Short mmCIF file of N, CA, C and O in Angstrom, two decimals:
data_model
loop_
_atom_site.label_atom_id
_atom_site.label_comp_id
_atom_site.label_asym_id
_atom_site.label_seq_id
_atom_site.Cartn_x
_atom_site.Cartn_y
_atom_site.Cartn_z
N MET A 1 9.53 -17.97 0.38
CA MET A 1 9.89 -17.40 1.68
C MET A 1 10.57 -15.90 1.10
O MET A 1 10.18 -14.98 1.86
N THR A 2 11.20 -15.82 0.13
CA THR A 2 11.77 -14.71 -0.35
C THR A 2 10.82 -13.84 -1.15
O THR A 2 10.99 -12.55 -1.24
N ASP A 3 9.73 -14.22 -1.45
CA ASP A 3 8.45 -13.37 -2.07
C ASP A 3 8.07 -12.60 -1.02
O ASP A 3 7.75 -11.45 -1.27
N ALA A 4 7.96 -13.00 0.34
CA ALA A 4 7.48 -12.09 1.33
C ALA A 4 8.61 -11.42 1.97
O ALA A 4 8.36 -10.41 2.65
N LEU A 5 9.77 -11.55 1.73
CA LEU A 5 10.94 -10.90 2.36
C LEU A 5 10.96 -9.39 1.78
O LEU A 5 11.11 -8.51 2.83
N TRP A 6 10.93 -9.06 0.67
CA TRP A 6 10.98 -7.63 0.18
C TRP A 6 10.07 -6.79 0.49
O TRP A 6 10.10 -5.83 0.96
N PRO A 7 8.59 -7.27 0.48
CA PRO A 7 7.64 -6.22 1.00
C PRO A 7 7.80 -5.99 2.35
O PRO A 7 7.48 -5.08 3.26
N ALA A 8 8.18 -7.05 3.38
CA ALA A 8 8.58 -6.91 4.71
C ALA A 8 9.63 -5.84 4.99
O ALA A 8 9.77 -4.87 5.78
N VAL A 9 10.72 -5.95 4.25
CA VAL A 9 11.84 -5.15 4.20
C VAL A 9 11.27 -3.65 3.88
O VAL A 9 11.80 -2.74 4.55
N ILE A 10 10.38 -3.55 2.92
CA ILE A 10 9.97 -2.08 2.43
C ILE A 10 9.33 -1.54 3.63
O ILE A 10 9.34 -0.34 3.83
N VAL A 11 8.31 -2.29 4.03
CA VAL A 11 7.55 -1.79 5.39
C VAL A 11 8.39 -1.32 6.50
O VAL A 11 7.99 -0.47 7.07
N LEU A 12 9.42 -2.23 6.65
CA LEU A 12 10.20 -1.84 8.05
C LEU A 12 11.03 -0.56 7.51
O LEU A 12 11.19 0.26 8.56
N VAL A 13 11.48 -0.38 6.37
CA VAL A 13 12.16 0.83 6.04
C VAL A 13 11.22 2.02 5.96
O VAL A 13 11.63 3.04 6.42
N LEU A 14 9.87 1.87 5.64
CA LEU A 14 9.13 2.97 5.83
C LEU A 14 8.60 3.40 7.13
O LEU A 14 8.54 4.39 7.47
N ALA A 15 8.65 2.29 7.94
CA ALA A 15 8.13 2.64 9.41
C ALA A 15 9.52 3.19 10.17
O ALA A 15 9.27 4.00 10.98
N GLY A 16 10.68 2.84 9.81
CA GLY A 16 12.03 3.55 10.37
C GLY A 16 11.96 4.76 9.82
O GLY A 16 12.43 5.84 10.58
N ILE A 17 11.49 5.29 8.58
CA ILE A 17 11.57 6.82 8.04
C ILE A 17 10.51 7.48 8.89
O ILE A 17 10.99 8.44 9.38
N VAL A 18 9.32 6.92 8.97
CA VAL A 18 8.11 7.54 9.85
C VAL A 18 8.88 7.73 11.16
O VAL A 18 8.74 8.67 11.79
N ALA A 19 9.19 6.82 11.92
CA ALA A 19 9.68 6.99 13.13
C ALA A 19 10.80 7.95 13.22
O ALA A 19 10.99 8.80 14.38
N GLY A 20 11.92 7.94 12.33
CA GLY A 20 12.75 9.06 12.26
C GLY A 20 12.42 10.31 12.17
O GLY A 20 12.89 11.29 12.83
N LEU A 21 11.27 10.72 11.50
CA LEU A 21 10.65 11.83 11.28
C LEU A 21 9.87 12.30 12.43
O LEU A 21 9.92 13.49 12.96
N ALA A 22 9.31 11.29 13.28
CA ALA A 22 8.40 11.63 14.41
C ALA A 22 9.55 12.13 15.54
O ALA A 22 9.22 12.96 16.46
N LEU A 23 10.81 11.54 15.47
CA LEU A 23 11.92 11.86 16.56
C LEU A 23 12.56 12.96 16.27
O LEU A 23 12.63 13.91 16.88
N ALA A 24 12.51 13.56 14.92
CA ALA A 24 13.09 14.75 14.38
C ALA A 24 12.18 16.02 14.71
O ALA A 24 12.87 16.87 15.07
N LYS A 25 10.82 15.69 14.74
CA LYS A 25 10.08 16.78 14.72
C LYS A 25 8.93 16.27 15.68
O LYS A 25 7.63 15.83 15.39
N PRO A 26 9.23 16.24 16.95
CA PRO A 26 7.97 15.67 17.87
C PRO A 26 6.78 16.38 18.13
O PRO A 26 5.73 15.83 18.28
N MET A 27 6.97 17.74 17.74
CA MET A 27 5.54 18.54 17.68
C MET A 27 4.78 18.03 16.55
O MET A 27 3.52 17.94 16.76
N LEU A 28 5.13 17.82 15.41
CA LEU A 28 4.40 17.36 14.35
C LEU A 28 3.84 16.09 14.54
O LEU A 28 2.54 15.70 14.48
N ALA A 29 4.54 15.25 15.13
CA ALA A 29 4.15 13.94 15.50
C ALA A 29 3.09 13.94 16.62
O ALA A 29 2.29 13.21 16.30
N ARG A 30 3.20 14.74 17.58
CA ARG A 30 1.94 14.95 18.57
C ARG A 30 0.58 15.52 17.87
O ARG A 30 -0.36 14.78 18.05
N MET A 31 1.05 16.39 16.98
CA MET A 31 -0.27 17.06 16.16
C MET A 31 -0.86 15.71 15.27
O MET A 31 -2.13 15.85 15.29
N ALA A 32 -0.20 15.12 14.71
CA ALA A 32 -0.74 14.01 13.67
C ALA A 32 -1.49 12.83 14.54
O ALA A 32 -2.16 12.36 14.19
N THR A 33 -0.84 12.58 15.59
CA THR A 33 -1.73 11.73 16.79
C THR A 33 -2.89 12.22 17.17
O THR A 33 -3.91 11.54 17.09
N ARG A 34 -2.94 13.32 17.57
CA ARG A 34 -4.15 14.05 18.09
C ARG A 34 -5.05 14.21 16.79
O ARG A 34 -6.42 13.72 17.24
N ASN A 35 -4.67 14.52 15.68
CA ASN A 35 -5.66 14.57 14.56
C ASN A 35 -6.15 13.09 14.06
O ASN A 35 -7.41 12.93 13.93
N LEU A 36 -5.27 12.02 14.32
CA LEU A 36 -5.68 10.89 14.15
C LEU A 36 -6.85 10.35 15.15
O LEU A 36 -7.92 9.68 14.80
N LEU A 37 -6.78 10.61 16.48
CA LEU A 37 -7.52 10.32 17.53
C LEU A 37 -8.87 10.97 17.39
O LEU A 37 -9.90 10.65 17.69
N ARG A 38 -8.87 12.43 16.90
CA ARG A 38 -9.92 12.90 16.94
C ARG A 38 -10.81 12.61 15.66
O ARG A 38 -12.23 12.91 15.74
N ARG A 39 -10.46 12.37 14.72
CA ARG A 39 -10.98 12.23 13.46
C ARG A 39 -11.07 10.87 13.16
O ARG A 39 -10.35 10.49 11.77
N LYS A 40 -11.51 9.96 13.69
CA LYS A 40 -11.36 8.44 13.40
C LYS A 40 -11.93 8.05 12.28
O LYS A 40 -11.78 7.11 11.48
N GLY A 41 -13.38 8.74 11.93
CA GLY A 41 -14.12 8.26 10.91
C GLY A 41 -13.39 8.97 9.51
O GLY A 41 -13.40 7.99 8.64
N ARG A 42 -12.89 9.93 9.47
CA ARG A 42 -12.21 10.35 8.25
C ARG A 42 -10.98 9.58 8.02
O ARG A 42 -10.66 9.26 6.83
N VAL A 43 -10.25 8.99 9.10
CA VAL A 43 -9.18 8.05 8.78
C VAL A 43 -9.47 6.83 8.27
O VAL A 43 -8.60 6.29 7.60
N ALA A 44 -10.63 6.24 8.85
CA ALA A 44 -11.29 5.08 8.46
C ALA A 44 -11.55 5.25 6.98
O ALA A 44 -11.22 4.23 6.22
N ILE A 45 -12.20 6.25 6.57
CA ILE A 45 -12.72 6.34 5.06
C ILE A 45 -11.45 6.38 4.52
O ILE A 45 -11.49 6.07 3.20
N ALA A 46 -10.27 7.37 4.61
CA ALA A 46 -9.26 7.43 3.76
C ALA A 46 -8.33 5.89 3.71
O ALA A 46 -8.12 5.57 2.70
N VAL A 47 -8.53 5.21 4.64
CA VAL A 47 -7.69 3.96 4.81
C VAL A 47 -8.53 3.05 3.97
O VAL A 47 -7.93 2.29 2.95
N LEU A 48 -9.79 2.97 3.98
CA LEU A 48 -10.72 2.08 3.33
C LEU A 48 -10.58 2.56 1.73
O LEU A 48 -10.62 1.68 0.76
N GLY A 49 -10.46 3.80 1.61
CA GLY A 49 -10.12 4.44 -0.03
C GLY A 49 -9.14 3.72 -0.57
O GLY A 49 -8.80 3.44 -1.53
N LEU A 50 -7.91 3.87 0.34
CA LEU A 50 -6.67 3.57 -0.36
C LEU A 50 -6.79 1.94 -0.37
O LEU A 50 -6.12 1.47 -1.46
N LEU A 51 -7.52 1.12 0.46
CA LEU A 51 -7.46 -0.30 0.08
C LEU A 51 -8.35 -0.66 -1.05
O LEU A 51 -7.82 -1.41 -1.77
N VAL A 52 -9.40 0.03 -1.51
CA VAL A 52 -10.23 -0.35 -2.35
C VAL A 52 -9.31 0.21 -3.90
O VAL A 52 -9.36 -0.52 -4.78
N GLY A 53 -8.53 1.17 -3.73
CA GLY A 53 -7.76 1.56 -4.77
C GLY A 53 -6.56 0.55 -5.10
O GLY A 53 -6.37 0.22 -6.22
N THR A 54 -6.02 0.34 -4.25
CA THR A 54 -5.16 -0.88 -4.11
C THR A 54 -5.56 -2.16 -4.93
O THR A 54 -4.89 -2.80 -5.62
N ALA A 55 -6.89 -2.33 -4.35
CA ALA A 55 -7.56 -3.85 -4.99
C ALA A 55 -7.66 -3.65 -6.39
O ALA A 55 -7.52 -4.57 -7.12
N ILE A 56 -8.36 -2.45 -6.87
CA ILE A 56 -8.72 -2.10 -8.26
C ILE A 56 -7.37 -2.24 -9.16
O ILE A 56 -7.42 -2.79 -9.93
N ILE A 57 -6.35 -1.85 -8.49
CA ILE A 57 -5.20 -1.78 -9.45
C ILE A 57 -4.60 -3.11 -9.47
O ILE A 57 -4.10 -3.59 -10.56
N SER A 58 -4.52 -3.68 -8.47
CA SER A 58 -3.99 -5.12 -8.26
C SER A 58 -4.89 -6.09 -9.22
O SER A 58 -4.41 -6.63 -10.08
N SER A 59 -6.22 -5.82 -9.24
CA SER A 59 -7.00 -6.94 -9.87
C SER A 59 -6.79 -6.41 -11.47
O SER A 59 -6.80 -7.66 -12.29
N SER A 60 -6.51 -5.31 -11.73
CA SER A 60 -6.52 -4.90 -13.23
C SER A 60 -5.26 -5.51 -13.77
O SER A 60 -5.24 -5.83 -14.80
N LEU A 61 -4.35 -5.52 -12.75
CA LEU A 61 -2.96 -6.03 -13.42
C LEU A 61 -3.15 -7.62 -13.42
O LEU A 61 -2.53 -8.27 -14.42
N VAL A 62 -3.81 -8.31 -12.40
CA VAL A 62 -3.95 -9.84 -12.58
C VAL A 62 -4.87 -10.16 -13.71
O VAL A 62 -4.53 -11.09 -14.66
N VAL A 63 -5.91 -9.31 -14.08
CA VAL A 63 -6.63 -9.62 -15.16
C VAL A 63 -6.05 -9.46 -16.59
O VAL A 63 -5.86 -10.26 -17.57
N GLY A 64 -5.12 -8.34 -16.49
CA GLY A 64 -4.27 -8.03 -17.88
C GLY A 64 -3.09 -9.28 -18.14
O GLY A 64 -3.11 -9.74 -19.29
N ASP A 65 -2.47 -9.53 -16.96
CA ASP A 65 -1.72 -10.89 -17.05
C ASP A 65 -2.38 -12.08 -17.58
O ASP A 65 -1.67 -12.85 -18.44
N THR A 66 -3.43 -12.23 -17.03
CA THR A 66 -4.23 -13.51 -17.29
C THR A 66 -4.48 -13.50 -18.88
O THR A 66 -4.44 -14.58 -19.59
N LEU A 67 -5.18 -12.14 -19.25
CA LEU A 67 -5.67 -12.28 -20.67
C LEU A 67 -4.45 -12.48 -21.67
O LEU A 67 -4.34 -12.89 -22.62
N ASN A 68 -3.16 -11.66 -21.15
CA ASN A 68 -2.10 -11.72 -22.00
C ASN A 68 -1.65 -13.19 -22.11
O ASN A 68 -1.35 -13.76 -23.30
N HIS A 69 -1.59 -13.91 -21.09
CA HIS A 69 -1.19 -15.23 -21.23
C HIS A 69 -2.16 -16.27 -21.94
O HIS A 69 -1.74 -16.94 -22.69
N ILE A 70 -3.25 -16.07 -21.81
CA ILE A 70 -4.27 -16.70 -22.64
C ILE A 70 -4.09 -16.35 -24.06
O ILE A 70 -4.10 -17.41 -24.86
N PHE A 71 -4.14 -15.11 -24.50
CA PHE A 71 -3.79 -14.96 -25.95
C PHE A 71 -2.61 -15.38 -26.45
O PHE A 71 -2.27 -15.85 -27.61
N VAL A 72 -1.49 -15.18 -25.73
CA VAL A 72 -0.27 -15.68 -26.15
C VAL A 72 -0.14 -17.22 -26.31
O VAL A 72 0.33 -17.79 -27.14
N GLN A 73 -0.79 -17.90 -25.62
CA GLN A 73 -0.83 -19.34 -25.17
C GLN A 73 -1.76 -19.83 -26.58
O GLN A 73 -1.34 -20.85 -27.21
N ASN A 74 -2.85 -19.24 -26.84
CA ASN A 74 -3.57 -19.48 -28.06
C ASN A 74 -2.84 -19.21 -29.27
O ASN A 74 -2.74 -20.23 -30.21
N VAL A 75 -2.04 -18.34 -29.52
CA VAL A 75 -1.10 -18.18 -30.53
C VAL A 75 -0.10 -19.19 -31.00
O VAL A 75 0.14 -19.76 -31.89
N TYR A 76 0.54 -19.48 -29.70
CA TYR A 76 1.46 -20.81 -29.70
C TYR A 76 0.82 -22.09 -30.00
O TYR A 76 1.43 -23.01 -30.68
N ASP A 77 -0.51 -22.37 -29.68
CA ASP A 77 -1.25 -23.48 -29.83
C ASP A 77 -1.59 -23.62 -31.26
O ASP A 77 -1.40 -24.39 -32.23
#
């Protein structure tokens, strides 16, 4: 349960910051919303690119930890 708590708190804090910025500068928020609605394809490409980049970094960290564990366990054996 606590493993999922920190990412949820971070997402909520970031959402609060974005909401605060939107309230502080409503014109900028309206322009950003209009831009998102007009360019759905580019937004989708950007989001998919971020997802792929995150997946690549996460998988490289997992592979590195796995190989590190295998080699260290081999030395101990």
